[in-house]
Coordinates of C-alpha atoms and ligand atoms in Angstrom, one line a residue:
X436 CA 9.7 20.0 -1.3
X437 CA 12.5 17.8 -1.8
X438 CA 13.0 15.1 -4.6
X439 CA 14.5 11.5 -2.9
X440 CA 15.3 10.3 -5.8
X441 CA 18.2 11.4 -8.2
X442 CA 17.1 14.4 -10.3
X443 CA 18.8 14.0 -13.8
X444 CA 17.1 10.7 -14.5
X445 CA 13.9 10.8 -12.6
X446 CA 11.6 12.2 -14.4
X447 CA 11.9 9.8 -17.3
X448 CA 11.7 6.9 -14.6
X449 CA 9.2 7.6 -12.8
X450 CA 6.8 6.9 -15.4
X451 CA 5.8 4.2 -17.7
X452 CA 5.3 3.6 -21.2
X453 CA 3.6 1.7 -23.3
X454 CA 1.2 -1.1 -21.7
X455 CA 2.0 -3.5 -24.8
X456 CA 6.1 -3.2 -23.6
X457 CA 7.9 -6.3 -22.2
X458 CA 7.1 -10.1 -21.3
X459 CA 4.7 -11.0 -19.2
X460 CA 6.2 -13.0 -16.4
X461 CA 5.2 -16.6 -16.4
X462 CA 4.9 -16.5 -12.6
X463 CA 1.8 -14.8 -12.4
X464 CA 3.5 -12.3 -10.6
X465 CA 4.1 -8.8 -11.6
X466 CA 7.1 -8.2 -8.7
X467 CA 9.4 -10.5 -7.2
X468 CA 11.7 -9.8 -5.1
X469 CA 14.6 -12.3 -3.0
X470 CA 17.0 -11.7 -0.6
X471 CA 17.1 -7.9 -1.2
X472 CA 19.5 -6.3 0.6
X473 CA 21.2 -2.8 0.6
X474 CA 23.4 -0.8 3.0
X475 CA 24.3 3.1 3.2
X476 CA 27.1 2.8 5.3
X477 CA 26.6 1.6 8.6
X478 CA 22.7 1.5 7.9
X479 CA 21.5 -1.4 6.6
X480 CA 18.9 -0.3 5.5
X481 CA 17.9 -3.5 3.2
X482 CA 18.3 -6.9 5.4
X483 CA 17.1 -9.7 3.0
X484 CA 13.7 -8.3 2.1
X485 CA 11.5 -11.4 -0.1
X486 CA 8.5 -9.7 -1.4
X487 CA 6.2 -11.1 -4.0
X488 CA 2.9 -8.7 -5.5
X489 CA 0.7 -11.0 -7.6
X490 CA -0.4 -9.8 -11.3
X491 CA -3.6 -7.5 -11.5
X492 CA -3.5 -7.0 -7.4
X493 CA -2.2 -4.4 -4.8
X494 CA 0.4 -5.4 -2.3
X495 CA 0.4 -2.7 0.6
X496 CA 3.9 -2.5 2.6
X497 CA 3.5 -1.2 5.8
X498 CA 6.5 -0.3 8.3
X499 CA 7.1 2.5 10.9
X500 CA 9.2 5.6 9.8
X501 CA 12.8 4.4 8.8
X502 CA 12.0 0.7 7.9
X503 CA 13.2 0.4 4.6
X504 CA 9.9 1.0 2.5
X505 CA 11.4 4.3 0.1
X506 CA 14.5 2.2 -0.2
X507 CA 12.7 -1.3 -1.6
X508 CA 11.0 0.7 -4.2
X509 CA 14.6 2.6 -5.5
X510 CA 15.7 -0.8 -5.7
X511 CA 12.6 -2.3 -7.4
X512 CA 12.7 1.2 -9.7
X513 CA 16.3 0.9 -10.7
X514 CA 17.3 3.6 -9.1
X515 CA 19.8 2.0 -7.2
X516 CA 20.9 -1.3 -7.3
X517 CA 20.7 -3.7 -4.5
X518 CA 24.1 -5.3 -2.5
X519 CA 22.4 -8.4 -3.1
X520 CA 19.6 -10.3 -4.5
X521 CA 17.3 -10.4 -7.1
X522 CA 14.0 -9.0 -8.1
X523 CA 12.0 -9.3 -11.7
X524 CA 9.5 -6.4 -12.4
X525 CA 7.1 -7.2 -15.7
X526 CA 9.1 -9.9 -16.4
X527 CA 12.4 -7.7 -16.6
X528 CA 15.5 -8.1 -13.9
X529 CA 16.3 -5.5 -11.8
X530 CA 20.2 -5.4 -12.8
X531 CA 20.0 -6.7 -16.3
X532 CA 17.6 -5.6 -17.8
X533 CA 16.6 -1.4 -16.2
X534 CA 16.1 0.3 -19.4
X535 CA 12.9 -2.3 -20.4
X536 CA 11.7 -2.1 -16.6
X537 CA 11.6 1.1 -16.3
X538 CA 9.3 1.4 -19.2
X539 CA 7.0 -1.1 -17.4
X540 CA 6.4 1.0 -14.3
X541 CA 5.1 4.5 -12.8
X542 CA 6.2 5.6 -9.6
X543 CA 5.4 8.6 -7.2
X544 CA 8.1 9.2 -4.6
X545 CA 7.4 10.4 -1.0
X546 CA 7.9 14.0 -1.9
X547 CA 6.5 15.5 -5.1
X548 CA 8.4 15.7 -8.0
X549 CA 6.2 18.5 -10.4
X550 CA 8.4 21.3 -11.9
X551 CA 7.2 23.9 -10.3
X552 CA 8.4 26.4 -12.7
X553 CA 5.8 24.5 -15.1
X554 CA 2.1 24.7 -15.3
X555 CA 0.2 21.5 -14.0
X556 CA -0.8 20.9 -18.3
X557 CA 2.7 21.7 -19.0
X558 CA 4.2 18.9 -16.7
X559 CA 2.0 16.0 -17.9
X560 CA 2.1 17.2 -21.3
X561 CA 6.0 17.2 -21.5
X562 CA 6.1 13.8 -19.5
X563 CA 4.1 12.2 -22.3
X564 CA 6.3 13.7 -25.1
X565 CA 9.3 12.4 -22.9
X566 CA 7.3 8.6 -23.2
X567 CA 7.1 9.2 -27.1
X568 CA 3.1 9.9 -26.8
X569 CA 2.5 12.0 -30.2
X570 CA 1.8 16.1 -29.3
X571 CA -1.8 15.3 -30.0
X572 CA -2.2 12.4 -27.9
X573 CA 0.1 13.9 -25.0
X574 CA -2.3 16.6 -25.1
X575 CA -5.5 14.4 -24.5
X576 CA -3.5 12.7 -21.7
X577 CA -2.6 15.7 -20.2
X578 CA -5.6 17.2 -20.0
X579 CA -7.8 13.9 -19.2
X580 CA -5.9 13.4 -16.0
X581 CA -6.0 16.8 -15.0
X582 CA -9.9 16.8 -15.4
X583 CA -9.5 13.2 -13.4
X584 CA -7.5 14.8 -10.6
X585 CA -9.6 18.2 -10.0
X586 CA -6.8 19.7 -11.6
X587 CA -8.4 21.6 -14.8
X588 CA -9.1 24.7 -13.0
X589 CA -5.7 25.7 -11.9
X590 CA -4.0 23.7 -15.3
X591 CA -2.5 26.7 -16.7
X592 CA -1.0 28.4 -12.8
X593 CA 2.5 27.4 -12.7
X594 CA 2.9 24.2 -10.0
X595 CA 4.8 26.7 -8.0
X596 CA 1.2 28.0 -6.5
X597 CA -0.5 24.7 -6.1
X598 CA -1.1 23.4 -2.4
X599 CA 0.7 20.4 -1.2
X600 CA -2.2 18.5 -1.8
X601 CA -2.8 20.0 -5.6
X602 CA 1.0 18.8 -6.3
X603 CA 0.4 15.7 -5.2
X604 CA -2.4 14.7 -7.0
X605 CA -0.2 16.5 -9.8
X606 CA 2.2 14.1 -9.2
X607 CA 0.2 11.3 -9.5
X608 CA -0.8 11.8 -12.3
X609 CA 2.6 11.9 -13.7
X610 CA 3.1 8.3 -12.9
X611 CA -0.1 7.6 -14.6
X612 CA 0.4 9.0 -18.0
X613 CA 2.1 5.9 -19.7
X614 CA -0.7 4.0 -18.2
X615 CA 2.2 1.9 -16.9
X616 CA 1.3 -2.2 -16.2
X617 CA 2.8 -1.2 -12.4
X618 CA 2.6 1.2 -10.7
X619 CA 4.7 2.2 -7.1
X620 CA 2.8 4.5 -4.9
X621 CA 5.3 5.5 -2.2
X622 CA 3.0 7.0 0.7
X623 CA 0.6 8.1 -2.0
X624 CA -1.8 10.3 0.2
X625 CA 0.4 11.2 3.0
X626 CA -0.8 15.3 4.1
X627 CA -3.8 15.2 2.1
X628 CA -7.2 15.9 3.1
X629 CA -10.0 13.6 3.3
X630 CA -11.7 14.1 0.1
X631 CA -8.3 14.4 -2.0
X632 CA -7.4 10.9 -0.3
X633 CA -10.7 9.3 -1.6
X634 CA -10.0 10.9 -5.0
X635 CA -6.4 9.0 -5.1
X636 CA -8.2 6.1 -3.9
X637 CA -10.9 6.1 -6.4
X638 CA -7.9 6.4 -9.2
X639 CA -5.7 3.6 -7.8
X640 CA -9.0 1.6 -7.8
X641 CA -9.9 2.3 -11.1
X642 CA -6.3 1.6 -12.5
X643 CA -6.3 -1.6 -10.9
X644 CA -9.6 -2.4 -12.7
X645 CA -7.9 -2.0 -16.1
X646 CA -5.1 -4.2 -14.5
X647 CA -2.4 -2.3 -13.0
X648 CA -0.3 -4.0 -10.5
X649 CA 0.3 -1.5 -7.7
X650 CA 3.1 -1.9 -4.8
X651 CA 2.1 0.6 -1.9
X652 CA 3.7 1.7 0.7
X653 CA 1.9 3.9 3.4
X654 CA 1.5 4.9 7.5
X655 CA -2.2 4.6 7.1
X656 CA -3.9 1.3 8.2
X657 CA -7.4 2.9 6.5
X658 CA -5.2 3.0 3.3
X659 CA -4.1 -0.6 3.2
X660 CA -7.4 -1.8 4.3
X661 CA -9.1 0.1 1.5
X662 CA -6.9 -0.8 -1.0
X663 CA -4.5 -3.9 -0.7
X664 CA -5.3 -7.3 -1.1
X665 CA -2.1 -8.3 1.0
X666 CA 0.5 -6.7 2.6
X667 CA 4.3 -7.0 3.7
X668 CA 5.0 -5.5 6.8
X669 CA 8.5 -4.5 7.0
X670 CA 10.8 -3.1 10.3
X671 CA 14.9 -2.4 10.1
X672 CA 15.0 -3.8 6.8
X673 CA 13.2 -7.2 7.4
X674 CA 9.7 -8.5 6.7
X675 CA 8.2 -9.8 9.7
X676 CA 4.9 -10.5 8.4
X677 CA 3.1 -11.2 4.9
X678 CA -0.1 -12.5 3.6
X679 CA -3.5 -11.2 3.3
X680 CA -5.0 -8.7 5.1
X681 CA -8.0 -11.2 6.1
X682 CA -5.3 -13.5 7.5
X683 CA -2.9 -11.4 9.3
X684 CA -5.9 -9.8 11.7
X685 CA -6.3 -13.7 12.2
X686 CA -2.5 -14.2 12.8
X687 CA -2.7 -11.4 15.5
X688 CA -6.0 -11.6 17.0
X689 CA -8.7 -13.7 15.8
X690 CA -12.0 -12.9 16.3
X691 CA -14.7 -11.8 19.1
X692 CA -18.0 -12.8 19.2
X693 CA -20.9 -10.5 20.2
X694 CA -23.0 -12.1 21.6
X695 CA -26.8 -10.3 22.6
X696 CA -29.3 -12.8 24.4
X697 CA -32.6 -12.2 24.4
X698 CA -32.7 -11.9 27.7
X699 CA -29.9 -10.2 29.3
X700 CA -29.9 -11.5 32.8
X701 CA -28.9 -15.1 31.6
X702 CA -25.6 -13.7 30.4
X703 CA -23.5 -15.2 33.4
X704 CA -24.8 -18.8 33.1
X705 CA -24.2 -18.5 29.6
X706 CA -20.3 -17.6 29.7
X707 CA -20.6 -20.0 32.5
X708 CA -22.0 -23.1 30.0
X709 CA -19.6 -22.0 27.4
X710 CA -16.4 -22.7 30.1
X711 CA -17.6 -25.9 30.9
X712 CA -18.0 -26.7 27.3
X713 CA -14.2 -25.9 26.8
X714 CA -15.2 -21.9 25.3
X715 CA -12.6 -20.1 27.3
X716 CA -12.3 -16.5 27.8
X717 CA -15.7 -15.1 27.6
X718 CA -16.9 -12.2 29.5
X719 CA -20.5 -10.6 30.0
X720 CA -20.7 -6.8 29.7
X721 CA -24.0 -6.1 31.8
X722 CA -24.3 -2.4 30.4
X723 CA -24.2 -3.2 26.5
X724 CA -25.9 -6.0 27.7
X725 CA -23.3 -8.2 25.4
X726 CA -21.2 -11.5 26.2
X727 CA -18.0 -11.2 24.3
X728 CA -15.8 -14.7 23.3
X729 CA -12.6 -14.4 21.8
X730 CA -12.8 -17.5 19.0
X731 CA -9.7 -18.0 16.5
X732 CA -11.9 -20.0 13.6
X733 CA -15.2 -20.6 12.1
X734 CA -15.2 -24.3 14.0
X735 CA -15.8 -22.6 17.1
X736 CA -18.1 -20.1 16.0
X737 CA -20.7 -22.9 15.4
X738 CA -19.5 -24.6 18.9
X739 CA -20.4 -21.0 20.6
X740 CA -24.1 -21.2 18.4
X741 CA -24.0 -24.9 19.1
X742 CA -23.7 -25.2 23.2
X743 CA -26.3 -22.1 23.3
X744 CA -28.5 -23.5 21.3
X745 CA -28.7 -27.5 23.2
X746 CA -28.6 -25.6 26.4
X747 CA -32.1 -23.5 25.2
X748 CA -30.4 -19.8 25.8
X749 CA -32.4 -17.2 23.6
X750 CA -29.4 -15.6 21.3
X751 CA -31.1 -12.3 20.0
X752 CA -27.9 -11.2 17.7
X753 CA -24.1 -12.1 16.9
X754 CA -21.2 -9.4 15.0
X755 CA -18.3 -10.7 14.7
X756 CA -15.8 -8.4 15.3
X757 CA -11.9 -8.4 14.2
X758 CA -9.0 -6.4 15.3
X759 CA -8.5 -3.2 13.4
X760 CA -5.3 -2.8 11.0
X761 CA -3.9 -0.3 13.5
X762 CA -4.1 -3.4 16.3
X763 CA -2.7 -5.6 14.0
X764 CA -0.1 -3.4 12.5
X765 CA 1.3 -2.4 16.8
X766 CA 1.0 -6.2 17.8
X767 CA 3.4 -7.3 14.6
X768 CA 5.9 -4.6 14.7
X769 CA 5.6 -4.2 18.9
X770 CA 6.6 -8.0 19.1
X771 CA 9.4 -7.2 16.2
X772 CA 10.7 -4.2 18.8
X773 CA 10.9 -7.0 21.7
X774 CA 12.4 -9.5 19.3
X775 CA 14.8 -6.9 18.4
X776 CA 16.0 -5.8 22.0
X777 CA 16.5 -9.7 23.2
X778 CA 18.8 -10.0 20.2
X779 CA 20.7 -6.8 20.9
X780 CA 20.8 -7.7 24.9
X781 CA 22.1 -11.2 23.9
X782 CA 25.1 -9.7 21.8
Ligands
ATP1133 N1 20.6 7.8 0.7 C1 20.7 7.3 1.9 N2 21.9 7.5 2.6 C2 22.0 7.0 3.9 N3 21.0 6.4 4.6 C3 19.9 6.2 4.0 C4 19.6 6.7 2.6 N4 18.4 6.3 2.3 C5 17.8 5.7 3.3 N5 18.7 5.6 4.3 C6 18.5 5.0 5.6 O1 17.9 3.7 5.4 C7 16.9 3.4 6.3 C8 15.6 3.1 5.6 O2 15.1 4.3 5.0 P1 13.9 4.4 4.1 O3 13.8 5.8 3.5 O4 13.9 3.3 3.1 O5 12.7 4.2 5.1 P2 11.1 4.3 5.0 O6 10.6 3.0 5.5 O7 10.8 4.8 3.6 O8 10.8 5.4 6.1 P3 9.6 6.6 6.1 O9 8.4 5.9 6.6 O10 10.2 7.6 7.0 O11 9.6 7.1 4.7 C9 16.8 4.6 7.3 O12 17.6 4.3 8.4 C10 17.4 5.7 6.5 O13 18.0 6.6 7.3
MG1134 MG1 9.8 6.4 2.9

């Protein structure tokens, strides 16, 4: 596999040091990031990105293929420097202060990074020596995160034989070794299998539990909802939406209500009572015997309960049901594709 970021001086980057380094920023915030913008070429491939990931908590960027995702975190790794803006990792600036930043975070690219000449012991073990970890304690490292990444078994094979997968979680590691106080997961599961992906999960939730700040970017919706406590979509180098994940499924969608009466033949009249009470939109599915109505708050969830109720309908259950991640993620960046072409037909 191929290694995005530039070879000489990755390996010490990509991982952190000491927890104890560095300020801790005043803001409550572990990353902040305004007006980032960066061009190759023609591309620009940064277009003013503002991105904020509160202290202790995961922020989850999201963006289709070519967005600007692997670019943000170079820029927020030092690895290159943006055309314009600012952003403050830990407390440290992006431009003048990289050295002490660098120290702060871990980061696993999009591609693994492992030496594959290397045994998987032999990787983390020199890693740690590289972060100044004593032989004996680079040793303890090493071989606690292999035992915490199913690696122990295969420890002493050269990387060169692991599966994608094994490297992966190889490489994840890595990042982890200077227990760094935040941590950049570039598509962290991307091509693993099912139980691997829970195993990164479990880590990244663990980590955060001791208080790592984690920026992730990923393609899976499951991922962000497991993980993330907000997220920043991006598309061409823009964000077009932020906030929590709670409140951008109510940006997009709201909620439906499920509604099961006790008896379903009163279904109709019901939707019917609910439209004269000003409930619009609701519509009675005879076979799951259900009445379903579109509400966007909590007010008129106890309106729905309310008119039912005066009007003496037996109610016999109520889900509540919210759009997925995956409907959220096409509505934002499907209107951002429409928003886009206006713009371009315009010029
Ligand atoms: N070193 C580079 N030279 C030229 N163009 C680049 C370079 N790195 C990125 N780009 C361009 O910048 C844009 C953003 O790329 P980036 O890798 O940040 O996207 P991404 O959101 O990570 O995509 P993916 O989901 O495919 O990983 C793309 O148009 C890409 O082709
Ligand atoms: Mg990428």
């Amino acid at each position: 596999m191929t290694q995005t970021v530039t070879a000489p001086t990755d390996r010490g980057q990509r991982t952190g040091s000491r927890p104890d380094s560095g300020n801790a920023p005043d803001s409550g915030n572990a990353v902040e990031a305004r007006g980032i913008v960066k061009h190759f070429g023609a591309t620009k491939a940064l277009d003013g990105v503002d991105l904020t990931v509160k202290q202790g908590t995961v922020l989850g960027v999201l963006g289709p293929n070519g967005a600007g995702k692997t670019t943000l975190i170079r820029v927020l790794s030092t690895l290159i420097k943006p055309d314009a803006g600012s952003a403050v990792v830990g407390g440290f600036d992006v431009l003048r202060q990289p050295k002490q930043l660098r120290r702060t975070i871990g980061l696993t690219g999009q591609y693994a990074s492992v030496d594959e000449l290397l045994s998987g012991y032999e990787n983390l073990y020199l890693i740690g020596r590289l972060l100044d970890l004593s032989g004996r304690d680079a040793k303890a490292r090493a071989t606690e995160l292999l035992e915490r990444f199913s690696l122990t078994e295969a420890a002493k094979r050269e990387a060169k034989t692991y599966s994608g997968g094994m490297r992966r979680r190889l490489d994840l590691a890595a990042s982890m070794i200077g227990r760094p106080r935040v941590l950049y997961l570039d598509e962290p599961t991307t091509g693993l299998d099912p139980r691997t992906r829970n195993e990164v999960w479990a880590e990244v939730q663990r980590m955060v539990g001791e208080g790592t700040t984690v920026l992730l970017t990923t393609q899976y919706m499951e991922e962000a909802e497991q993980l993330a406590d907000d997220l920043t979509v991006i598309d061409r180098g823009r964000v077009i939406a932020a906030g929590s994940v709670a409140g951008l499924k109510a940006q997009v969608g709201g909620q439906t209500l499920q509604i099961r009466a006790v008896d379903a033949a009163e279904l109709p009249e019901m939707a019917h009572c609910l439209g004269e009470a000003g409930i619009v939109g609701a519509s009675v599915s005879t076979d799951a015997g259900l009445l379903a109505v579109p509400i966007t708050g909590d007010e008129q969830l106890t309106a729905v309960i309310g008119v039912l109720g005066t009007r003496g309908f037996g109610v016999a259950g109520i889900d509540t049901q919210v759009p997925s991640l995956d409907e959220v993620f096409l509505a934002i960046t499907g209107s951002s594709a429409v928003a886009a072409a206006a713009k371009e037909s315009q010029a």
